[in-house]
Coordinates of C-alpha atoms in Angstrom, one line a residue:
X1 CA 39.0 -26.4 7.5
X2 CA 39.6 -25.6 3.8
X3 CA 43.3 -26.2 4.3
X4 CA 42.4 -29.9 6.0
X5 CA 40.4 -30.5 3.0
X6 CA 43.3 -29.9 0.7
X7 CA 45.9 -31.9 2.5
X8 CA 43.4 -34.9 2.6
X9 CA 42.9 -34.6 -1.2
X10 CA 46.7 -34.0 -1.8
X11 CA 47.3 -37.5 0.1
X12 CA 44.5 -39.2 -1.6
X13 CA 46.2 -38.1 -4.7
X14 CA 49.4 -39.4 -4.2
X15 CA 48.3 -42.5 -2.9
X16 CA 46.3 -43.1 -5.9
X17 CA 49.5 -42.4 -7.8
X18 CA 51.2 -45.2 -6.1
X19 CA 48.5 -47.6 -6.5
X20 CA 48.8 -46.7 -10.2
X21 CA 52.2 -47.4 -10.2
X22 CA 51.6 -51.0 -8.5
X23 CA 49.0 -51.3 -11.0
X24 CA 51.0 -50.9 -13.9
X25 CA 53.4 -53.6 -12.8
X26 CA 50.5 -56.2 -12.6
X27 CA 49.2 -55.1 -15.8
X28 CA 52.5 -55.5 -17.6
X29 CA 53.0 -59.2 -16.0
X30 CA 49.5 -60.1 -17.2
X31 CA 50.0 -58.9 -20.9
X32 CA 53.2 -60.9 -20.7
X33 CA 51.6 -64.1 -19.5
X34 CA 48.7 -63.6 -22.0
X35 CA 51.3 -63.2 -25.1
X36 CA 53.2 -66.4 -24.0
X37 CA 50.0 -68.4 -23.9
X38 CA 48.9 -67.2 -27.2
X39 CA 52.1 -67.7 -28.8
X40 CA 52.6 -71.0 -27.2
X41 CA 49.1 -72.4 -28.4
X42 CA 49.3 -70.9 -31.8
X43 CA 52.5 -72.8 -32.5
X44 CA 50.7 -75.9 -31.1
X45 CA 47.7 -75.4 -33.4
X46 CA 50.1 -74.7 -36.5
X47 CA 51.9 -77.7 -35.9
X48 CA 48.8 -80.1 -35.4
X49 CA 46.8 -79.0 -38.0
X50 CA 49.6 -77.7 -40.6
X51 CA 48.9 -80.8 -42.8
X52 CA 45.1 -80.1 -43.1
X53 CA 45.3 -76.4 -44.3
X54 CA 45.6 -75.0 -47.7
X55 CA 47.3 -72.0 -48.8
X56 CA 50.8 -73.1 -47.3
X57 CA 54.0 -73.0 -49.3
X58 CA 57.4 -74.0 -48.5
X59 CA 59.0 -71.4 -46.4
X60 CA 62.2 -69.9 -46.7
X61 CA 63.0 -68.0 -43.2
X62 CA 63.0 -70.8 -41.1
X63 CA 64.0 -74.6 -42.0
X64 CA 61.4 -77.2 -42.3
X65 CA 58.6 -74.4 -41.6
X66 CA 55.9 -73.9 -44.2
X67 CA 54.7 -70.2 -45.2
X68 CA 51.1 -69.0 -44.9
X69 CA 50.2 -67.3 -48.2
X70 CA 47.0 -68.0 -48.3
X71 CA 45.7 -64.3 -48.4
X72 CA 45.5 -63.6 -51.9
X73 CA 46.1 -59.7 -51.4
X74 CA 49.3 -60.3 -49.4
X75 CA 50.6 -62.8 -51.8
X76 CA 50.1 -60.7 -54.7
X77 CA 52.0 -57.7 -53.2
X78 CA 54.7 -59.9 -51.6
X79 CA 55.3 -61.5 -55.1
X80 CA 55.6 -58.3 -57.0
X81 CA 57.5 -56.3 -54.5
X82 CA 60.9 -56.9 -56.6
X83 CA 59.2 -55.8 -59.8
X84 CA 57.3 -52.7 -58.3
X85 CA 60.5 -51.9 -56.6
X86 CA 62.3 -51.7 -59.9
X87 CA 59.8 -49.8 -61.6
X88 CA 59.3 -47.1 -59.0
X89 CA 63.1 -46.8 -58.6
X90 CA 63.2 -46.0 -62.4
X91 CA 60.6 -43.7 -62.6
X92 CA 61.9 -42.0 -59.2
X93 CA 65.3 -41.6 -60.8
X94 CA 64.2 -40.1 -64.1
X95 CA 61.3 -37.9 -62.5
X96 CA 64.1 -36.4 -60.0
X97 CA 66.7 -36.1 -62.8
X98 CA 64.3 -34.0 -65.1
X99 CA 62.8 -31.9 -62.1
X100 CA 66.7 -30.7 -61.2
X101 CA 67.9 -30.4 -65.1
X102 CA 64.8 -28.5 -66.4
X103 CA 63.8 -26.9 -62.8
X104 CA 60.3 -28.1 -63.5
X105 CA 57.3 -27.0 -61.5
X106 CA 53.6 -27.8 -61.3
X107 CA 52.9 -28.1 -65.0
X108 CA 56.2 -29.8 -66.0
X109 CA 56.0 -32.3 -63.1
X110 CA 52.3 -33.3 -63.8
X111 CA 53.2 -34.0 -67.4
X112 CA 56.4 -36.0 -66.5
X113 CA 54.3 -38.0 -63.8
X114 CA 51.3 -38.4 -66.1
X115 CA 53.7 -40.0 -68.7
X116 CA 55.3 -42.3 -66.2
X117 CA 51.6 -43.5 -65.0
X118 CA 50.2 -43.7 -68.3
X119 CA 53.0 -46.3 -69.0
X120 CA 52.2 -48.1 -65.7
X121 CA 48.5 -48.1 -66.2
X122 CA 49.1 -49.6 -69.6
X123 CA 50.8 -52.6 -68.2
X124 CA 48.4 -53.0 -65.5
X125 CA 44.9 -52.5 -67.3
X126 CA 46.0 -53.0 -70.8
X127 CA 43.2 -51.7 -73.2
X128 CA 40.9 -51.0 -70.1
X129 CA 42.8 -47.6 -69.6
X130 CA 40.3 -46.2 -71.9
X131 CA 37.3 -46.8 -69.4
X132 CA 39.7 -45.0 -66.9
X133 CA 40.6 -41.7 -69.0
X134 CA 36.9 -41.6 -70.4
X135 CA 35.2 -41.5 -67.0
X136 CA 37.9 -39.4 -65.6
X137 CA 37.6 -36.8 -68.4
X138 CA 33.6 -36.7 -68.0
X139 CA 34.2 -36.0 -64.5
X140 CA 36.6 -33.2 -65.3
X141 CA 34.1 -31.5 -67.6
X142 CA 31.5 -31.9 -65.2
X143 CA 33.6 -30.2 -62.5
X144 CA 34.7 -27.1 -64.9
X145 CA 30.9 -26.4 -66.3
X146 CA 29.1 -26.9 -63.2
X147 CA 31.5 -26.0 -60.0
X148 CA 29.7 -22.6 -59.6
X149 CA 26.2 -24.2 -59.5
X150 CA 24.4 -24.8 -56.5
X151 CA 23.4 -28.4 -57.6
X152 CA 27.1 -29.3 -58.1
X153 CA 27.4 -31.3 -55.0
X154 CA 24.3 -33.4 -56.1
X155 CA 25.7 -34.0 -59.5
X156 CA 29.5 -35.0 -58.6
X157 CA 28.3 -37.4 -56.0
X158 CA 25.4 -38.9 -58.3
X159 CA 28.1 -39.3 -61.2
X160 CA 30.8 -40.9 -59.0
X161 CA 28.6 -43.3 -57.1
X162 CA 26.7 -44.5 -60.4
X163 CA 30.2 -45.3 -61.7
X164 CA 31.3 -46.8 -58.5
X165 CA 28.4 -49.0 -58.5
X166 CA 28.1 -50.0 -62.0
X167 CA 32.0 -50.8 -62.4
X168 CA 31.2 -53.5 -59.9
X169 CA 27.9 -54.9 -61.4
X170 CA 29.5 -55.0 -64.9
X171 CA 32.9 -56.2 -63.7
X172 CA 34.7 -53.5 -65.7
X173 CA 32.6 -53.9 -68.8
X174 CA 33.6 -56.3 -71.1
X175 CA 34.2 -54.7 -74.5
X176 CA 31.9 -57.0 -76.4
X177 CA 29.0 -55.1 -75.1
X178 CA 29.7 -52.2 -77.1
X179 CA 29.7 -54.1 -80.1
X180 CA 31.3 -57.5 -81.5
X181 CA 33.9 -55.3 -83.5
X182 CA 35.4 -54.3 -80.3
X183 CA 35.4 -57.6 -78.4
X184 CA 39.1 -58.6 -79.5
X185 CA 39.8 -56.1 -76.8
X186 CA 38.9 -58.3 -74.1
X187 CA 42.0 -60.4 -75.0
X188 CA 44.3 -57.3 -73.8
X189 CA 42.8 -56.5 -70.3
X190 CA 46.1 -56.1 -68.7
X191 CA 47.2 -58.0 -65.6
X192 CA 45.0 -56.2 -62.9
X193 CA 41.6 -55.5 -62.8
X194 CA 40.9 -51.9 -63.8
X195 CA 37.5 -51.5 -61.6
X196 CA 39.3 -52.6 -58.3
X197 CA 41.7 -49.8 -58.4
X198 CA 39.1 -47.5 -59.7
X199 CA 37.6 -47.1 -56.1
X200 CA 40.5 -44.7 -55.3
X201 CA 40.4 -42.8 -58.6
X202 CA 36.5 -42.1 -57.5
X203 CA 37.7 -40.5 -54.2
X204 CA 40.3 -38.5 -56.1
X205 CA 37.6 -37.4 -58.7
X206 CA 35.5 -36.1 -55.8
X207 CA 38.2 -34.4 -54.0
X208 CA 39.2 -32.5 -57.2
X209 CA 35.8 -31.7 -57.8
X210 CA 35.1 -30.3 -54.3
X211 CA 38.7 -28.5 -54.0
X212 CA 37.7 -26.7 -57.1
X213 CA 34.1 -25.9 -56.0
X214 CA 35.7 -24.1 -52.8
X215 CA 38.6 -22.6 -54.0
X216 CA 36.8 -18.9 -54.0
X217 CA 34.7 -19.7 -50.9
X218 CA 35.6 -18.5 -47.4
X219 CA 37.3 -21.1 -45.4
X220 CA 36.7 -21.7 -41.6
X221 CA 40.2 -23.0 -41.1
X222 CA 42.3 -20.7 -39.0
X223 CA 45.7 -21.1 -40.7
X224 CA 47.6 -18.5 -38.3
X225 CA 45.9 -20.3 -35.1
X226 CA 47.1 -23.6 -36.7
X227 CA 50.5 -22.6 -37.5
X228 CA 50.9 -21.5 -33.7
X229 CA 49.8 -25.1 -32.8
X230 CA 51.6 -27.2 -35.1
X231 CA 55.1 -28.1 -34.4
X232 CA 56.0 -28.8 -38.1
X233 CA 54.4 -25.1 -39.3
X234 CA 56.3 -23.7 -36.4
X235 CA 59.7 -24.8 -37.9
X236 CA 59.0 -23.3 -41.0
X237 CA 58.0 -26.4 -43.0
X238 CA 54.0 -27.3 -44.1
X239 CA 52.3 -30.1 -42.7
X240 CA 49.4 -32.0 -44.5
X241 CA 46.7 -30.3 -43.3
X242 CA 48.1 -26.6 -43.8
X243 CA 48.8 -28.1 -47.6
X244 CA 45.2 -29.2 -47.8
X245 CA 43.9 -26.1 -46.8
X246 CA 45.8 -23.6 -48.9
X247 CA 44.2 -21.8 -51.6
X248 CA 45.3 -22.7 -55.0
X249 CA 45.2 -20.6 -58.4
X250 CA 43.1 -21.5 -61.1
X251 CA 46.0 -22.5 -63.4
X252 CA 46.9 -25.2 -60.8
X253 CA 43.5 -27.1 -61.7
X254 CA 44.6 -27.9 -65.4
X255 CA 43.7 -31.2 -67.1
X256 CA 47.2 -32.5 -66.9
X257 CA 47.6 -31.8 -63.2
X258 CA 44.0 -33.5 -62.6
X259 CA 45.1 -36.5 -64.5
X260 CA 48.5 -36.7 -62.8
X261 CA 46.6 -36.6 -59.6
X262 CA 44.3 -39.4 -60.3
X263 CA 46.9 -41.7 -62.0
X264 CA 50.1 -40.9 -59.9
X265 CA 51.9 -44.1 -60.1
X266 CA 53.1 -44.7 -56.4
X267 CA 49.7 -44.2 -54.9
X268 CA 47.5 -45.4 -57.7
X269 CA 47.0 -49.1 -56.6
X270 CA 46.2 -48.5 -52.8
X271 CA 46.8 -45.0 -51.7
X272 CA 47.1 -43.6 -49.0
X273 CA 44.6 -41.0 -50.1
X274 CA 45.2 -37.3 -50.3
X275 CA 43.3 -34.2 -51.4
X276 CA 44.0 -32.4 -54.8
X277 CA 45.2 -29.3 -53.0
X278 CA 47.9 -31.2 -51.0
X279 CA 48.9 -33.0 -54.0
X280 CA 49.1 -30.1 -56.5
X281 CA 50.9 -28.0 -53.7
X282 CA 53.7 -30.7 -53.4
X283 CA 54.1 -30.9 -57.2
X284 CA 55.5 -27.4 -57.0
X285 CA 57.5 -27.4 -53.7
X286 CA 58.5 -31.2 -52.5
X287 CA 57.4 -31.8 -49.2
X288 CA 59.7 -30.8 -46.7
X289 CA 58.5 -32.3 -43.3
X290 CA 60.5 -35.6 -43.9
X291 CA 64.4 -35.1 -44.3
X292 CA 66.1 -37.5 -46.4
X293 CA 67.4 -39.4 -43.4
X294 CA 63.9 -39.4 -41.9
X295 CA 62.5 -41.1 -45.2
X296 CA 65.5 -43.7 -45.4
X297 CA 64.8 -44.5 -41.8
X298 CA 61.1 -44.8 -42.7
X299 CA 62.1 -47.4 -45.4
X300 CA 64.2 -49.4 -43.0
X301 CA 61.3 -49.7 -40.7
X302 CA 59.2 -51.1 -43.5
X303 CA 61.9 -53.8 -44.2
X304 CA 62.0 -54.7 -40.6
X305 CA 58.1 -54.8 -40.7
X306 CA 58.3 -57.2 -43.8
X307 CA 60.4 -59.7 -41.9
X308 CA 58.3 -59.7 -39.0
X309 CA 55.4 -60.4 -41.2
X310 CA 57.6 -63.4 -42.8
X311 CA 58.3 -64.7 -39.3
X312 CA 54.9 -64.5 -38.4
X313 CA 53.5 -66.3 -41.3
X314 CA 56.1 -69.1 -40.9
X315 CA 55.1 -69.6 -37.3
X316 CA 51.2 -69.0 -37.2
X317 CA 48.7 -70.3 -39.9
X318 CA 46.0 -67.9 -38.5
X319 CA 44.6 -66.9 -42.1
X320 CA 44.8 -70.1 -43.4
X321 CA 42.7 -71.6 -40.4
X322 CA 40.4 -69.1 -41.2
X323 CA 39.9 -69.5 -45.1
X324 CA 39.8 -73.5 -44.5
X325 CA 36.9 -73.5 -42.0
X326 CA 38.6 -75.7 -40.0
X327 CA 38.6 -73.3 -37.0
X328 CA 34.8 -73.8 -36.7
X329 CA 35.3 -77.1 -35.1
X330 CA 37.6 -75.9 -32.5
X331 CA 37.3 -75.1 -29.0
X332 CA 36.0 -71.2 -28.2
X333 CA 39.6 -70.4 -26.7
X334 CA 41.1 -71.8 -30.1
X335 CA 38.6 -69.8 -32.0
X336 CA 39.4 -66.6 -29.9
X337 CA 43.3 -67.2 -30.5
X338 CA 42.7 -67.6 -34.3
X339 CA 40.3 -64.7 -34.7
X340 CA 42.8 -62.5 -32.8
X341 CA 45.4 -63.5 -34.9
X342 CA 43.6 -63.0 -38.2
X343 CA 43.0 -59.4 -37.2
X344 CA 46.8 -58.6 -36.1
X345 CA 47.6 -60.5 -39.6
X346 CA 45.2 -58.1 -41.4
X347 CA 46.7 -55.0 -39.6
X348 CA 50.4 -55.9 -40.3
X349 CA 49.5 -56.8 -43.9
X350 CA 47.8 -53.2 -44.7
X351 CA 50.5 -51.6 -43.0
X352 CA 53.1 -53.3 -45.4
X353 CA 50.8 -52.5 -48.2
X354 CA 50.3 -48.8 -47.5
X355 CA 53.8 -48.0 -46.2
X356 CA 55.5 -49.5 -49.3
X357 CA 53.6 -47.2 -51.6
X358 CA 53.6 -44.1 -49.0
X359 CA 57.6 -44.5 -49.1
X360 CA 57.9 -44.3 -52.9
X361 CA 55.5 -41.1 -53.0
X362 CA 57.8 -39.6 -50.2
X363 CA 61.2 -40.1 -52.4
X364 CA 59.3 -38.4 -55.2
X365 CA 58.7 -35.4 -52.7
X366 CA 54.8 -36.2 -52.3
X367 CA 53.4 -36.7 -48.9
X368 CA 50.1 -38.6 -48.1
X369 CA 48.9 -39.1 -44.6
X370 CA 50.0 -41.9 -42.9
X371 CA 47.6 -45.1 -42.5
X372 CA 47.9 -47.0 -39.2
X373 CA 49.8 -44.7 -37.0
X374 CA 49.0 -46.8 -34.1
X375 CA 49.2 -50.4 -33.4
X376 CA 46.0 -52.3 -33.6
X377 CA 46.4 -53.5 -30.0
X378 CA 46.7 -49.9 -28.8
X379 CA 42.9 -49.0 -29.4
X380 CA 40.2 -49.0 -27.0
X381 CA 37.6 -46.9 -28.5
X382 CA 35.7 -47.2 -32.1
X383 CA 36.3 -43.7 -32.8
X384 CA 39.9 -43.7 -32.2
X385 CA 40.4 -47.3 -34.1
X386 CA 39.0 -46.0 -37.3
X387 CA 40.9 -42.7 -37.2
X388 CA 43.8 -45.0 -36.8
X389 CA 43.3 -47.7 -39.4
X390 CA 42.7 -46.1 -42.9
X391 CA 43.8 -42.8 -41.3
X392 CA 44.1 -41.3 -45.0
X393 CA 40.5 -42.4 -45.9
X394 CA 38.9 -41.1 -42.6
X395 CA 40.6 -37.8 -43.2
X396 CA 38.8 -38.1 -46.8
X397 CA 35.6 -38.7 -45.0
X398 CA 36.0 -36.1 -42.5
X399 CA 36.6 -33.3 -45.1
X400 CA 34.2 -34.4 -47.8
X401 CA 31.5 -35.9 -46.1
X402 CA 31.2 -35.6 -42.2
X403 CA 31.6 -31.8 -42.3
X404 CA 29.1 -31.6 -45.3
X405 CA 26.5 -33.3 -43.2
X406 CA 26.9 -31.2 -40.4
X407 CA 29.8 -32.3 -38.4
X408 CA 29.7 -33.1 -34.6
X409 CA 26.2 -31.7 -34.4
X410 CA 24.6 -34.5 -36.2
X411 CA 27.1 -37.0 -35.1
X412 CA 24.8 -39.9 -34.7
X413 CA 23.2 -39.6 -38.0
X414 CA 26.5 -39.0 -39.7
X415 CA 28.3 -42.4 -38.8
X416 CA 25.3 -44.2 -40.7
X417 CA 25.6 -42.4 -43.9
X418 CA 29.7 -42.6 -43.6
X419 CA 30.0 -46.4 -42.8
X420 CA 27.5 -47.2 -45.6
X421 CA 29.2 -45.3 -48.0
X422 CA 32.7 -47.1 -46.7
X423 CA 30.9 -50.5 -47.1
X424 CA 29.7 -49.7 -50.7
X425 CA 33.1 -48.1 -51.5
X426 CA 34.9 -51.6 -50.6
X427 CA 32.5 -54.0 -52.4
X428 CA 29.0 -54.8 -53.1
X429 CA 28.9 -57.4 -50.5
X430 CA 26.2 -58.1 -47.6
X431 CA 28.9 -58.9 -45.1
X432 CA 30.5 -55.4 -45.8
X433 CA 27.1 -53.8 -45.0
X434 CA 26.7 -56.0 -42.1
X435 CA 30.0 -54.9 -40.7
X436 CA 29.2 -50.9 -41.4
X437 CA 25.7 -51.4 -39.6
X438 CA 27.0 -53.3 -36.9
X439 CA 29.7 -50.7 -36.2
X440 CA 27.2 -48.0 -36.3
X441 CA 25.1 -49.9 -33.6
X442 CA 28.2 -50.2 -31.4
X443 CA 29.1 -46.4 -32.0
X444 CA 25.9 -45.3 -30.3
X445 CA 26.8 -46.4 -26.4
X446 CA 30.1 -45.3 -26.9
X447 CA 29.2 -41.7 -28.3
X448 CA 26.5 -41.7 -25.2
X449 CA 29.1 -42.7 -22.7
X450 CA 31.7 -39.8 -24.3
X451 CA 28.8 -37.2 -24.0
X452 CA 28.2 -38.2 -20.4
X453 CA 32.1 -37.9 -19.9
X454 CA 32.2 -34.8 -21.1
X455 CA 29.5 -33.5 -18.7
X456 CA 31.2 -35.4 -15.9
X457 CA 33.7 -33.2 -13.7
X458 CA 35.6 -35.5 -11.2
X459 CA 35.5 -33.5 -7.9
X460 CA 38.1 -35.8 -6.2
X461 CA 40.6 -38.4 -6.8
X462 CA 38.2 -41.1 -5.8
X463 CA 35.7 -39.7 -8.4
X464 CA 38.6 -39.8 -11.0
X465 CA 39.4 -43.5 -10.0
X466 CA 35.7 -44.6 -10.5
X467 CA 35.5 -42.7 -13.9
X468 CA 38.8 -44.6 -14.8
X469 CA 37.5 -47.8 -13.9
X470 CA 34.1 -47.4 -15.8
X471 CA 36.0 -46.1 -18.7
X472 CA 38.4 -49.4 -18.9
X473 CA 35.1 -51.5 -18.7
X474 CA 33.8 -49.8 -21.5
X475 CA 37.0 -50.2 -23.5
X476 CA 36.7 -53.8 -23.0
X477 CA 33.4 -54.0 -24.5
X478 CA 34.3 -51.8 -27.5
X479 CA 37.3 -53.8 -28.5
X480 CA 35.0 -57.0 -28.3
X481 CA 32.4 -55.3 -30.5
X482 CA 35.4 -54.3 -32.8
X483 CA 36.5 -57.9 -33.0
X484 CA 33.0 -59.2 -33.6
X485 CA 32.3 -56.5 -36.4
X486 CA 35.5 -57.0 -38.0
X487 CA 35.3 -60.6 -38.3
X488 CA 32.0 -60.6 -39.8
X489 CA 32.6 -58.0 -42.2
X490 CA 36.1 -59.4 -43.5
X491 CA 36.2 -63.0 -42.3
X492 CA 33.0 -65.0 -41.6
X493 CA 30.4 -62.9 -43.0
X494 CA 26.6 -62.0 -41.4
X495 CA 26.0 -66.1 -41.8
X496 CA 28.9 -66.6 -39.2
X497 CA 27.3 -64.4 -36.3
X498 CA 24.9 -67.5 -34.9
X499 CA 27.9 -69.6 -35.0
X500 CA 30.2 -67.1 -33.3
X501 CA 27.4 -66.6 -30.7
X502 CA 26.7 -70.3 -30.2
X503 CA 30.7 -71.0 -29.7
X504 CA 30.8 -68.1 -26.9
X505 CA 27.5 -68.6 -25.3
X506 CA 27.7 -72.1 -24.6
X507 CA 28.7 -73.7 -21.4
X508 CA 32.4 -74.2 -22.6
X509 CA 32.3 -70.8 -23.9
X510 CA 31.2 -68.7 -21.4
X511 CA 34.2 -69.1 -19.2
X512 CA 36.4 -68.2 -22.5
X513 CA 34.2 -64.9 -23.1
X514 CA 34.9 -63.6 -19.4
X515 CA 38.7 -64.3 -19.6
X516 CA 38.5 -62.5 -22.9
X517 CA 36.9 -59.6 -21.3
X518 CA 39.3 -59.2 -18.4
X519 CA 42.0 -59.5 -20.8
X520 CA 40.5 -56.5 -22.7
X521 CA 40.0 -54.6 -19.6
X522 CA 43.7 -55.1 -18.7
X523 CA 44.6 -54.1 -22.2
X524 CA 42.6 -51.1 -21.8
X525 CA 44.0 -50.1 -18.6
X526 CA 47.3 -50.6 -20.1
X527 CA 46.7 -48.2 -23.0
X528 CA 45.4 -45.5 -20.2
X529 CA 49.2 -45.8 -19.0
X530 CA 50.7 -45.4 -22.3
X531 CA 48.5 -42.3 -23.3
X532 CA 49.5 -40.8 -19.9
X533 CA 53.3 -41.6 -20.1
X534 CA 53.0 -39.7 -23.7
X535 CA 51.4 -36.6 -22.2
X536 CA 53.8 -36.6 -19.5
X537 CA 56.7 -36.5 -22.1
X538 CA 55.1 -33.6 -24.4

């Protein structure tokens, strides 16, 4: 009887595998049809409404095509790529020559990069560099004096949150508020607002404080166990996590190394974010997890991504549609296409920004965590999405907030604190708080489903099949929620929620909503196949 049951189970298992193979063919065909439709309709929209949009400039890649440069953040980086490349190229050449010629270690390299970074910041912020250095120096004193006190975490968080908020409220403080004799310095505020970049400096100041605070405490990180599992550490190199958890001697927490970490030119404007421990460790021993060939290939892929962005903005004017508000008068299908296009544009924009600066950091021997290691179209859960969007920030949040608040034991409470902080860190805007709290609300059912999934044990192939289908439906719901949260937080604001709901809950919008849900269901199942293929290849 037992043998018969096993044979039947094996038969059912092989049958389900055969069905999965057929399913994969259908999913791929559906995805191809979907993207052909999206691309075709996007081209039509850009052609029909091109003359009514603003932020379009004459293109260079395709004759007689305009280029969508309506996004200020992308426009600024795109226009400054040549200058930044020359500046970082000169800094890199000089820094590496001095390291090799004088055999410099932590102390020497921190002074070299601090000098280069101060020159860089003087151009960016002009006289406002005084604000950056003053706040940073006072933070250093607080850390050195109070690091061994029990109330140190409260002090360091209060200090940094105070300036994070005040910098925004007072728009970087005009010099005139300190007296009219200093008002002339307002004419020398540089080319880039210092309080925008300072958000990253705040994260670094907190990182330095806690890494110093924890230096003599027992660590829960098992380095020996980690090295057995990590393929980078197994090869004799050091991965980012190993560097982050390494113990530094007190002399590594010097003022010059601290300032060098805060102001390190390649990562100063936009990150990625790395901990003080990881940074200081690599000042002495350059990163060794990426070969010269690997870094060169990384740069080549960035150039390819840049060309892809240029092709996209020459053909599809998604961002200009969203900025102009013209899409609010279109059909629900066109609203979905533009919304989907805007989110893909945002993903590619941030990928180019973060990888450009990370590339220059890698050349100089400092490895920062990779942001966006996965494509935006390959995430079917909220947790997975945020781990793979601003991934370096996520690592920072886990290390300095999530674990301190109780980790997974208090996950449901922690997400509210973390996402509220993330919203305030980005900017003091209601739409960002709306994005944060919407995301937290959408997290609740996902956490409940994951808890149930962990308790559920599929006792048969059919049970596994049912669970897979339920997970695909849950993934479709999650992707819909992610689209709504991100459009509210970064595009339409909380006032646009009613318009969005009215558009898709109307008689014309409901079929589009249904088709959108089916598409996300198909997309989620494709992601399952990708995950299974990766597991088989390991």
